[in-house]
Amino acid sequence: MKKTLIAATLLSLFASHYATASDETTELRQIIEQQQKVLKDLEKRLEQTEQRVETTADVVEATASSKSATTIGGYGELHYNNITDNKTGNDKKEFDFHRFVLFVGHEFNSTTRFFSELEVEHSLAGEGKKGEVELEQAYIEHDFNEMLTGKAGLFLMPVGIINETHEPNTFYGVERNPVEKDIIPATWWEGGLTLNVKAAPGLAFDTAVTSGLYLDQSSGYKIRNGRQKVSEAKGEDLAYTGRVKYTAVPGLELAATVQYQSDLTQGEAGVDTASATLVTAHAIYSIENFTVKALFAQWDIDGQEAEALGRDKQNGFYIEPAYRINDQFGVFARYNEWDNNAGDSADTKKKQTNVGVNYWLHENVVFKADFEKISGAADSDGFNLGVGYQF
């Protein structure tokens, strides 16, 4: 009897304890379920927040991209020339807004872009006017990889110092130097394909296959007269250009260009065939505030008509030391010697000396003044004033 009572008492206590434990377990499960619901709700909210953040970032990136993908810029220069021809006694005193240029560029993505340059020369263009409207650049550029970049379209030729970089704030003197103007002849652009190869740090090669010059006896075989400017340009004979540029030493730039064209007359019937080779080389060396530039250029034309006119060889060179006094002032001197007629006659050589100063109101705004003296085949002197800008 006593044992039965003890067993009943223990069973009662166990049942009571089990009931209490069961209640606690049920309550705990409810708490866990509620926490799981809260966690799921938090996860859902977090996902929604992340989506909103990503959407906002995409919008910001797209907006920034749309603002920076297309760019505009330009440059221009006003000149005043006061030059006296000592042989004729005639004076040249004139103002000329020589160039007004607009750039438009667009970046399609990180590897493909477009660049163009439209220029108005001498303010007014049209019938009976002295100026011209010219498309100077319009090309697609693509980076194939870190070493190779190609261009297709209308672009500046890889030759000389100022042909590719000629904004007024980047060089000394009011007018561009006559050697690169009459011998190279800058500004010089063609249509075609070009490839830039970055072979090593500071060593690059350029190759180009383009439209060529068009010259014959009526144009006097003067190189500058042969620029077709890609305006329904004759394309019977293409031009092949190669350049090597070395910039691995700080402050030093060395470059050389060779171009070959099999016939300057573009295969015109009844006209003497005239192959032509251009060779140019230049050096730029800067140490602290002192810079010296030197350039040589020569055309060899293999044709009887060109030889008869004394223009089978056309060459020139210049040397230009300059000193940048501070951020605003710089002084320079430049000696030029060139010949578009035979290249070896004292009677046809021209010699020009310029001495002057540049004043940069801003790094992209410059005022210029220089004295000019021409001797040899010509005899003149005077001064030039100018203002130029780039943006």
Short mmCIF file of C-alpha atoms in Angstrom, two decimals:
data_model
loop_
_atom_site.label_atom_id
_atom_site.label_comp_id
_atom_site.label_asym_id
_atom_site.label_seq_id
_atom_site.Cartn_x
_atom_site.Cartn_y
_atom_site.Cartn_z
CA MET A 1 0.00 0.00 0.00
CA LYS A 2 2.79 2.39 0.92
CA LYS A 3 4.65 1.55 -2.34
CA THR A 4 1.54 2.24 -4.38
CA LEU A 5 1.13 5.65 -2.74
CA ILE A 6 4.73 6.59 -3.46
CA ALA A 7 4.41 5.51 -7.08
CA ALA A 8 1.22 7.52 -7.50
CA THR A 9 2.86 10.57 -5.96
CA LEU A 10 5.90 10.33 -8.27
CA LEU A 11 3.68 9.80 -11.34
CA SER A 12 1.68 12.88 -10.38
CA LEU A 13 4.83 14.99 -9.99
CA PHE A 14 6.26 13.74 -13.33
CA ALA A 15 2.99 14.47 -15.12
CA SER A 16 2.91 17.96 -13.63
CA HIS A 17 6.53 18.60 -14.61
CA TYR A 18 5.95 17.23 -18.11
CA ALA A 19 2.92 19.47 -18.56
CA THR A 20 4.98 22.48 -17.45
CA ALA A 21 7.87 21.52 -19.80
CA SER A 22 5.41 21.02 -22.65
CA ASP A 23 3.99 24.50 -22.08
CA GLU A 24 7.49 26.02 -22.05
CA THR A 25 8.41 24.17 -25.27
CA THR A 26 5.29 25.42 -27.01
CA GLU A 27 6.02 28.97 -25.89
CA LEU A 28 9.64 28.65 -27.05
CA ARG A 29 8.52 27.38 -30.44
CA GLN A 30 6.19 30.33 -30.78
CA ILE A 31 9.01 32.72 -29.92
CA ILE A 32 11.28 31.04 -32.49
CA GLU A 33 8.57 31.22 -35.15
CA GLN A 34 8.07 34.94 -34.43
CA GLN A 35 11.82 35.56 -34.63
CA GLN A 36 11.98 33.68 -37.93
CA LYS A 37 9.18 35.88 -39.28
CA VAL A 38 11.07 38.98 -38.12
CA LEU A 39 14.28 37.73 -39.75
CA LYS A 40 12.50 36.98 -43.02
CA ASP A 41 10.95 40.43 -42.96
CA LEU A 42 14.36 41.99 -42.29
CA GLU A 43 15.91 39.97 -45.14
CA LYS A 44 13.15 41.12 -47.47
CA ARG A 45 13.65 44.74 -46.45
CA LEU A 46 17.43 44.40 -46.84
CA GLU A 47 17.00 43.00 -50.37
CA GLN A 48 14.69 45.87 -51.27
CA THR A 49 17.18 48.38 -49.85
CA GLU A 50 20.04 46.80 -51.81
CA GLN A 51 17.98 46.92 -54.99
CA ARG A 52 17.22 50.62 -54.42
CA VAL A 53 20.92 51.32 -53.78
CA GLU A 54 21.92 49.46 -56.97
CA THR A 55 19.27 51.30 -58.97
CA THR A 56 20.42 54.64 -57.58
CA ALA A 57 24.07 53.79 -58.36
CA ASP A 58 23.11 52.81 -61.92
CA VAL A 59 21.25 56.08 -62.37
CA VAL A 60 24.17 58.10 -60.98
CA GLU A 61 26.65 56.20 -63.17
CA ALA A 62 24.46 56.61 -66.26
CA THR A 63 24.00 60.31 -65.54
CA ALA A 64 27.74 60.82 -65.02
CA SER A 65 28.47 58.81 -68.13
CA SER A 66 26.02 60.80 -70.22
CA LYS A 67 27.59 64.03 -68.99
CA SER A 68 31.17 62.98 -69.70
CA ALA A 69 30.71 60.82 -72.80
CA THR A 70 30.45 63.77 -75.20
CA THR A 71 32.89 66.65 -74.89
CA ILE A 72 33.40 69.94 -76.70
CA GLY A 73 36.39 72.23 -76.90
CA GLY A 74 38.19 74.53 -79.24
CA TYR A 75 40.89 77.08 -79.87
CA GLY A 76 41.42 80.29 -81.78
CA GLU A 77 43.93 83.06 -82.45
CA LEU A 78 43.90 86.68 -83.56
CA HIS A 79 47.02 88.08 -85.26
CA TYR A 80 48.32 91.52 -86.11
CA ASN A 81 51.17 91.56 -88.64
CA ASN A 82 53.27 94.65 -89.38
CA ILE A 83 55.89 93.60 -91.95
CA THR A 84 57.81 95.67 -94.51
CA ASP A 85 59.08 94.13 -97.76
CA ASN A 86 62.45 95.83 -98.19
CA LYS A 87 62.69 94.87 -101.87
CA THR A 88 59.39 96.41 -102.95
CA GLY A 89 58.84 98.86 -100.11
CA ASN A 90 55.34 97.50 -99.55
CA ASP A 91 54.00 97.30 -96.02
CA LYS A 92 51.76 94.57 -94.68
CA LYS A 93 49.70 95.90 -91.80
CA GLU A 94 46.71 93.71 -91.13
CA PHE A 95 44.51 92.12 -88.50
CA ASP A 96 43.40 88.55 -89.06
CA PHE A 97 41.37 86.18 -86.91
CA HIS A 98 43.47 83.41 -88.34
CA ARG A 99 41.69 80.40 -86.91
CA PHE A 100 38.47 79.56 -85.06
CA VAL A 101 38.26 75.86 -84.27
CA LEU A 102 35.68 73.69 -82.51
CA PHE A 103 36.33 70.17 -81.16
CA VAL A 104 33.61 67.58 -80.64
CA GLY A 105 34.44 64.21 -79.13
CA HIS A 106 32.43 61.24 -77.91
CA GLU A 107 33.45 58.22 -75.86
CA PHE A 108 31.35 55.19 -76.79
CA ASN A 109 33.02 53.07 -74.11
CA SER A 110 36.41 52.72 -72.45
CA THR A 111 38.05 51.48 -75.68
CA THR A 112 36.24 53.23 -78.54
CA ARG A 113 35.92 56.97 -79.11
CA PHE A 114 35.28 59.61 -81.77
CA PHE A 115 37.10 62.91 -82.28
CA SER A 116 36.48 65.78 -84.71
CA GLU A 117 37.76 69.27 -85.42
CA LEU A 118 36.00 71.89 -87.56
CA GLU A 119 37.89 75.04 -88.48
CA VAL A 120 37.06 78.44 -89.94
CA GLU A 121 40.13 80.23 -91.32
CA HIS A 122 40.34 84.02 -91.76
CA SER A 123 36.86 84.67 -90.32
CA LEU A 124 34.82 84.58 -93.54
CA ALA A 125 34.35 81.76 -96.02
CA GLY A 126 32.50 81.70 -99.31
CA GLU A 127 32.73 82.95 -102.85
CA GLY A 128 35.10 85.89 -103.06
CA LYS A 129 36.07 85.58 -99.38
CA LYS A 130 39.57 84.90 -98.09
CA GLY A 131 38.61 82.26 -95.56
CA GLU A 132 37.78 78.57 -95.64
CA VAL A 133 35.68 76.14 -93.63
CA GLU A 134 37.62 72.91 -93.17
CA LEU A 135 37.06 69.57 -91.50
CA GLU A 136 40.51 69.01 -90.06
CA GLN A 137 39.86 65.82 -88.09
CA ALA A 138 37.05 63.26 -87.92
CA TYR A 139 38.06 59.75 -86.90
CA ILE A 140 37.18 56.72 -84.82
CA GLU A 141 39.87 55.59 -82.37
CA HIS A 142 39.92 52.12 -80.81
CA ASP A 143 42.21 50.52 -78.23
CA PHE A 144 42.73 46.89 -79.20
CA ASN A 145 44.78 46.35 -76.06
CA GLU A 146 47.29 48.27 -73.94
CA MET A 147 49.83 48.20 -76.78
CA LEU A 148 47.77 48.77 -79.93
CA THR A 149 45.53 51.73 -80.81
CA GLY A 150 44.04 52.29 -84.25
CA LYS A 151 42.38 55.20 -86.04
CA ALA A 152 40.09 55.20 -89.06
CA GLY A 153 38.85 58.35 -90.77
CA LEU A 154 40.36 61.78 -91.32
CA PHE A 155 43.30 62.59 -89.03
CA LEU A 156 46.48 64.64 -88.69
CA MET A 157 49.60 63.03 -90.08
CA PRO A 158 52.21 61.77 -87.56
CA VAL A 159 54.97 64.12 -88.66
CA GLY A 160 56.92 67.05 -87.22
CA ILE A 161 56.39 68.91 -83.96
CA ILE A 162 53.36 71.15 -84.47
CA ASN A 163 51.30 69.15 -86.97
CA GLU A 164 49.50 67.17 -84.27
CA THR A 165 49.81 69.73 -81.46
CA HIS A 166 49.35 73.29 -82.72
CA GLU A 167 47.05 75.05 -80.27
CA PRO A 168 48.37 78.62 -79.78
CA ASN A 169 49.18 78.20 -76.09
CA THR A 170 51.50 75.25 -76.85
CA PHE A 171 54.16 77.01 -78.97
CA TYR A 172 56.16 80.23 -79.09
CA GLY A 173 55.72 82.91 -81.72
CA VAL A 174 52.63 84.48 -83.25
CA GLU A 175 52.82 82.59 -86.56
CA ARG A 176 53.72 78.92 -86.98
CA ASN A 177 57.28 78.35 -88.16
CA PRO A 178 57.78 78.44 -91.97
CA VAL A 179 59.72 75.16 -92.17
CA GLU A 180 56.82 73.08 -90.90
CA LYS A 181 54.40 75.24 -92.89
CA ASP A 182 56.06 75.10 -96.32
CA ILE A 183 58.12 71.90 -96.21
CA ILE A 184 56.17 69.37 -94.10
CA PRO A 185 53.43 71.00 -94.76
CA ALA A 186 51.46 71.64 -91.54
CA THR A 187 48.62 71.64 -90.88
CA TRP A 188 48.41 68.41 -92.88
CA TRP A 189 45.67 65.80 -92.66
CA GLU A 190 44.67 62.81 -94.76
CA GLY A 191 42.04 60.09 -94.78
CA GLY A 192 42.82 56.44 -94.11
CA LEU A 193 44.01 54.09 -91.39
CA THR A 194 46.74 54.41 -88.79
CA LEU A 195 48.06 52.17 -86.01
CA ASN A 196 49.98 53.24 -82.92
CA VAL A 197 52.17 50.60 -81.26
CA LYS A 198 53.48 51.18 -77.73
CA ALA A 199 56.40 48.80 -78.02
CA ALA A 200 57.93 49.64 -74.62
CA PRO A 201 57.76 52.41 -72.02
CA GLY A 202 58.81 55.55 -73.89
CA LEU A 203 59.04 53.86 -77.29
CA ALA A 204 56.18 54.05 -79.82
CA PHE A 205 55.70 53.39 -83.52
CA ASP A 206 53.07 54.82 -85.87
CA THR A 207 52.16 53.42 -89.26
CA ALA A 208 49.59 54.87 -91.65
CA VAL A 209 48.08 54.13 -95.06
CA THR A 210 46.32 57.24 -96.35
CA SER A 211 45.30 59.40 -99.24
CA GLY A 212 48.25 61.29 -100.68
CA LEU A 213 49.31 64.62 -102.14
CA TYR A 214 48.35 65.68 -105.66
CA LEU A 215 50.94 67.76 -107.53
CA ASP A 216 51.81 68.43 -111.15
CA GLN A 217 53.48 71.12 -113.26
CA SER A 218 50.50 73.48 -112.98
CA SER A 219 50.83 73.50 -109.18
CA GLY A 220 54.56 74.14 -109.49
CA TYR A 221 55.38 71.03 -107.43
CA LYS A 222 55.24 73.13 -104.29
CA ILE A 223 54.49 70.66 -101.52
CA ARG A 224 51.96 72.83 -99.71
CA ASN A 225 49.91 73.15 -102.90
CA GLY A 226 49.51 69.37 -103.01
CA ARG A 227 47.29 68.99 -99.93
CA GLN A 228 43.93 67.62 -101.10
CA LYS A 229 42.34 67.93 -97.64
CA VAL A 230 40.25 64.80 -98.30
CA SER A 231 37.83 66.75 -100.48
CA GLU A 232 37.00 64.33 -103.32
CA ALA A 233 40.72 63.58 -103.15
CA LYS A 234 42.31 61.61 -105.95
CA GLY A 235 43.24 58.17 -104.66
CA GLU A 236 45.10 56.49 -107.49
CA ASP A 237 48.31 56.43 -105.43
CA LEU A 238 48.25 56.07 -101.67
CA ALA A 239 50.83 57.35 -99.21
CA TYR A 240 52.62 55.14 -96.67
CA THR A 241 53.92 56.72 -93.47
CA GLY A 242 55.97 55.43 -90.56
CA ARG A 243 57.17 57.18 -87.42
CA VAL A 244 59.25 56.20 -84.41
CA LYS A 245 59.13 58.29 -81.23
CA TYR A 246 61.34 57.93 -78.16
CA THR A 247 60.43 59.61 -74.84
CA ALA A 248 61.94 57.26 -72.23
CA VAL A 249 64.38 59.88 -70.91
CA PRO A 250 62.63 62.59 -68.84
CA GLY A 251 62.63 65.90 -70.70
CA LEU A 252 63.73 64.37 -74.01
CA GLU A 253 61.72 63.62 -77.16
CA LEU A 254 63.26 62.17 -80.31
CA ALA A 255 61.22 61.33 -83.39
CA ALA A 256 61.68 60.54 -87.07
CA THR A 257 59.12 60.09 -89.86
CA VAL A 258 59.38 58.64 -93.35
CA GLN A 259 56.65 58.84 -95.98
CA TYR A 260 56.60 57.38 -99.47
CA GLN A 261 54.19 58.03 -102.32
CA SER A 262 54.75 56.34 -105.68
CA ASP A 263 53.25 59.15 -107.78
CA LEU A 264 52.44 62.70 -106.72
CA THR A 265 50.48 63.20 -109.97
CA GLN A 266 47.99 60.49 -108.94
CA GLY A 267 48.39 58.65 -112.25
CA GLU A 268 47.18 61.54 -114.37
CA ALA A 269 47.48 60.75 -118.08
CA GLY A 270 50.16 62.54 -120.06
CA VAL A 271 51.91 63.78 -116.96
CA ASP A 272 55.38 62.78 -115.82
CA THR A 273 55.28 60.24 -112.95
CA ALA A 274 56.83 61.64 -109.80
CA SER A 275 57.51 59.45 -106.78
CA ALA A 276 58.25 61.29 -103.54
CA THR A 277 59.90 60.53 -100.22
CA LEU A 278 59.67 62.70 -97.13
CA VAL A 279 62.16 62.36 -94.28
CA THR A 280 61.83 64.37 -91.08
CA ALA A 281 63.53 64.24 -87.70
CA HIS A 282 63.19 66.36 -84.60
CA ALA A 283 64.47 66.63 -81.05
CA ILE A 284 63.04 68.42 -78.03
CA TYR A 285 65.01 68.67 -74.82
CA SER A 286 63.86 70.38 -71.63
CA ILE A 287 65.85 70.87 -68.45
CA GLU A 288 64.20 72.86 -65.71
CA ASN A 289 62.87 76.04 -67.41
CA PHE A 290 65.02 75.82 -70.54
CA THR A 291 63.82 74.05 -73.72
CA VAL A 292 65.44 73.67 -77.11
CA LYS A 293 63.71 72.34 -80.23
CA ALA A 294 65.32 71.35 -83.52
CA LEU A 295 63.74 69.96 -86.68
CA PHE A 296 64.87 68.93 -90.16
CA ALA A 297 62.62 67.98 -93.10
CA GLN A 298 63.35 67.07 -96.72
CA TRP A 299 61.37 65.97 -99.78
CA ASP A 300 63.02 64.07 -102.63
CA ILE A 301 60.87 64.05 -105.77
CA ASP A 302 61.90 61.71 -108.59
CA GLY A 303 60.38 63.31 -111.68
CA GLN A 304 61.67 65.17 -114.73
CA GLU A 305 59.13 68.00 -114.50
CA ALA A 306 59.88 68.59 -110.83
CA GLU A 307 63.61 68.60 -111.59
CA ALA A 308 63.12 71.06 -114.47
CA LEU A 309 61.36 73.42 -112.08
CA GLY A 310 64.15 73.02 -109.54
CA ARG A 311 61.79 71.44 -107.01
CA ASP A 312 63.03 67.87 -106.97
CA LYS A 313 64.53 68.61 -103.53
CA GLN A 314 62.79 70.77 -100.96
CA ASN A 315 64.14 70.99 -97.44
CA GLY A 316 64.53 73.09 -94.34
CA PHE A 317 65.46 73.15 -90.68
CA TYR A 318 65.02 75.30 -87.60
CA ILE A 319 66.34 75.53 -84.07
CA GLU A 320 64.46 77.20 -81.23
CA PRO A 321 65.80 77.80 -77.71
CA ALA A 322 63.27 79.09 -75.16
CA TYR A 323 63.30 79.99 -71.47
CA ARG A 324 60.23 79.92 -69.23
CA ILE A 325 60.86 82.72 -66.72
CA ASN A 326 57.86 81.78 -64.56
CA ASP A 327 54.32 80.48 -64.95
CA GLN A 328 53.32 83.56 -66.96
CA PHE A 329 56.34 84.68 -69.00
CA GLY A 330 58.55 82.91 -71.52
CA VAL A 331 61.06 84.18 -74.09
CA PHE A 332 62.34 82.50 -77.25
CA ALA A 333 64.48 82.86 -80.35
CA ARG A 334 64.08 80.81 -83.54
CA TYR A 335 66.25 80.52 -86.63
CA ASN A 336 64.64 79.00 -89.75
CA GLU A 337 66.22 78.12 -93.07
CA TRP A 338 64.25 76.54 -95.91
CA ASP A 339 64.04 76.19 -99.68
CA ASN A 340 61.21 75.00 -101.90
CA ASN A 341 63.34 75.35 -105.01
CA ALA A 342 66.29 72.92 -105.49
CA GLY A 343 67.42 73.00 -101.89
CA ASP A 344 71.05 73.85 -102.60
CA SER A 345 71.06 77.37 -104.02
CA ALA A 346 71.93 80.48 -102.05
CA ASP A 347 69.66 82.45 -104.40
CA THR A 348 66.58 80.46 -103.41
CA LYS A 349 67.12 79.81 -99.71
CA LYS A 350 65.12 81.84 -97.22
CA LYS A 351 66.35 82.60 -93.73
CA GLN A 352 64.03 83.82 -91.01
CA THR A 353 64.82 84.85 -87.44
CA ASN A 354 62.17 85.46 -84.78
CA VAL A 355 62.72 86.74 -81.24
CA GLY A 356 59.84 87.26 -78.88
CA VAL A 357 57.87 86.71 -75.70
CA ASN A 358 54.79 84.76 -74.62
CA TYR A 359 52.60 85.91 -71.73
CA TRP A 360 50.19 83.30 -70.35
CA LEU A 361 47.25 85.06 -68.69
CA HIS A 362 46.08 81.52 -67.93
CA GLU A 363 47.69 78.23 -68.93
CA ASN A 364 45.20 78.11 -71.82
CA VAL A 365 45.19 81.83 -72.71
CA VAL A 366 48.31 83.42 -74.21
CA PHE A 367 49.42 86.82 -75.54
CA LYS A 368 52.37 86.86 -77.95
CA ALA A 369 54.78 89.34 -79.52
CA ASP A 370 57.82 88.77 -81.73
CA PHE A 371 60.18 90.58 -84.08
CA GLU A 372 60.76 88.98 -87.48
CA LYS A 373 63.57 89.30 -90.02
CA ILE A 374 63.70 87.42 -93.36
CA SER A 375 66.80 87.43 -95.55
CA GLY A 376 68.24 85.48 -98.48
CA ALA A 377 65.76 85.00 -101.32
CA ALA A 378 63.47 87.48 -99.58
CA ASP A 379 64.14 90.62 -97.58
CA SER A 380 61.61 91.82 -95.02
CA ASP A 381 61.31 92.72 -91.36
CA GLY A 382 58.73 93.81 -88.83
CA PHE A 383 56.79 92.53 -85.85
CA ASN A 384 53.78 90.35 -85.01
CA LEU A 385 51.26 90.48 -82.16
CA GLY A 386 48.77 87.82 -81.23
CA VAL A 387 46.34 86.40 -78.68
CA GLY A 388 45.21 82.80 -78.53
CA TYR A 389 43.18 80.44 -76.37
CA GLN A 390 42.26 76.79 -75.91
CA PHE A 391 39.50 75.14 -73.91
#
